[in-house]
Phi, psi and omega in degrees: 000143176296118175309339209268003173272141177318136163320289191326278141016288226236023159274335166346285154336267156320326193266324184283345194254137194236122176260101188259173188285143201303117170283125182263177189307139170070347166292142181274161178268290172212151185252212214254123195084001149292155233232155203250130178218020187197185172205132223235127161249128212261129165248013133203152167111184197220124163230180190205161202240133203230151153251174156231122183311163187299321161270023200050347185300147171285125191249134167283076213266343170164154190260140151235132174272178192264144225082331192255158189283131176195157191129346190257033158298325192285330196302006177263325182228016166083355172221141192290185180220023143223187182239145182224121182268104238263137174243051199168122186317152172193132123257157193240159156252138159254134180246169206249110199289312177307290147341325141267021189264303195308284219294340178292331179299301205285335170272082184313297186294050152252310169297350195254338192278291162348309162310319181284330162274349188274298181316287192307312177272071173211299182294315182307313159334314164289310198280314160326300186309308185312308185330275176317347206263331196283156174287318191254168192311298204258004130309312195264000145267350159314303150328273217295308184289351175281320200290323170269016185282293188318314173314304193297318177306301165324321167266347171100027183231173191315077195323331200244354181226141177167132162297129185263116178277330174295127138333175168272307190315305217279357197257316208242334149290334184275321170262014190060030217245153166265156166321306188300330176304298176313328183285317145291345144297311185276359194259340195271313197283003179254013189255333152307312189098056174247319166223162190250160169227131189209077205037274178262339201294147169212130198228096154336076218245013171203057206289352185280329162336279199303336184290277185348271179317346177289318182276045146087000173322135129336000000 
């Protein structure tokens, strides 16, 4: 929520976000061509947003962490285009797009925040793309893990220790990677100093390291 709203401003708020029951592991949120009516904020727990290809297979399109916003795939043409899945128990708010629509009008900094969340996922989207571009393997988990370092940072929580709610399948569907690759890309950076693994826990012991290799550096 925008810090610059009124106590009054963000019982408003508050009275329009709607908490539904707890998404258990592998349950959908909404899938893909359901008609979009909300934007979703996740407060605990993990999902991941998928599409399916032309030959049905599943492409893994992006992890939301607690705090972060989705949904707002649908808003250009009213029905959404991924499906989105619990990699995890996760609860969400549901907010009602009409409805912050009502309320953003009478609240400019709500509308400005909003924007500002609309803005952020168009870079992440791009970052995705940069991600994806690099060649080598254990570049684009450099990356991916700095990207949730930061995120984590951002909420006040541990930049260098954090758990990964994503599989290895699903970490390999998301960078284009096979599993085995993948299990050897982290098996080479802890092998480096760069990170410790400890199954999902992953405590980041070289982040100027970790940079370095994300762009793709010798």
């Amino acid at each position: 929520m925008p810090v610059s709203l009124h106590i009054d401003d963000i019982d408003r708020l508050n009275q329009i976000i709607q908490r539904g029951k707890p998404l258990h592991k592998g349950e959908y949120l909404f899938r893909v061509n359901d008609p979009f009516t909300s934007v979703y904020a996740v407060r605990s727990g993990a999902v991941k947003t998928i599409t399916i290809s032309e030959n049905g297979d599943e492409q893994v399109t992006g992890f939301y962490l607690p705090g972060e916003v989705l949904g707002m795939d649908g808003l250009a043409t009213n029905i959404h285009s991924n499906s989105v899945l619990a990699l995890e128990t996760s609860s969400l708010c549901e907010i009602p797009f009409n409805r912050l629509e009502e309320l953003s009008v009478q609240l400019p900094s709500l509308q400005r925040h909003f924007l500002q969340l609309m803005s952020r996922e168009i870079t992440q989207e791009q970052q995705m793309i940069t991600m994806l571009n690099k060649n080598n393997a254990e570049s684009r988990i450099a990356s991916l893990l700095l990207s949730i370092s930061a995120r984590n940072s951002s909420r006040n929580l541990s930049s260098t220790t954090f758990i990964l709610p994503m599989s290895r399948t699903d970490l390999g569907n998301f960078l284009g990677l096979t599993i085995e690759t993948v299990s050897r890309s982290f098996a080479r950076l802890q092998k480096n100093n760069l990170v410790n693994v400890d199954k999902k826990e992953i405590t980041i012991k070289d982040i100027a390291a970790l940079q370095h290799l994300a762009k793709g550096s010798d």
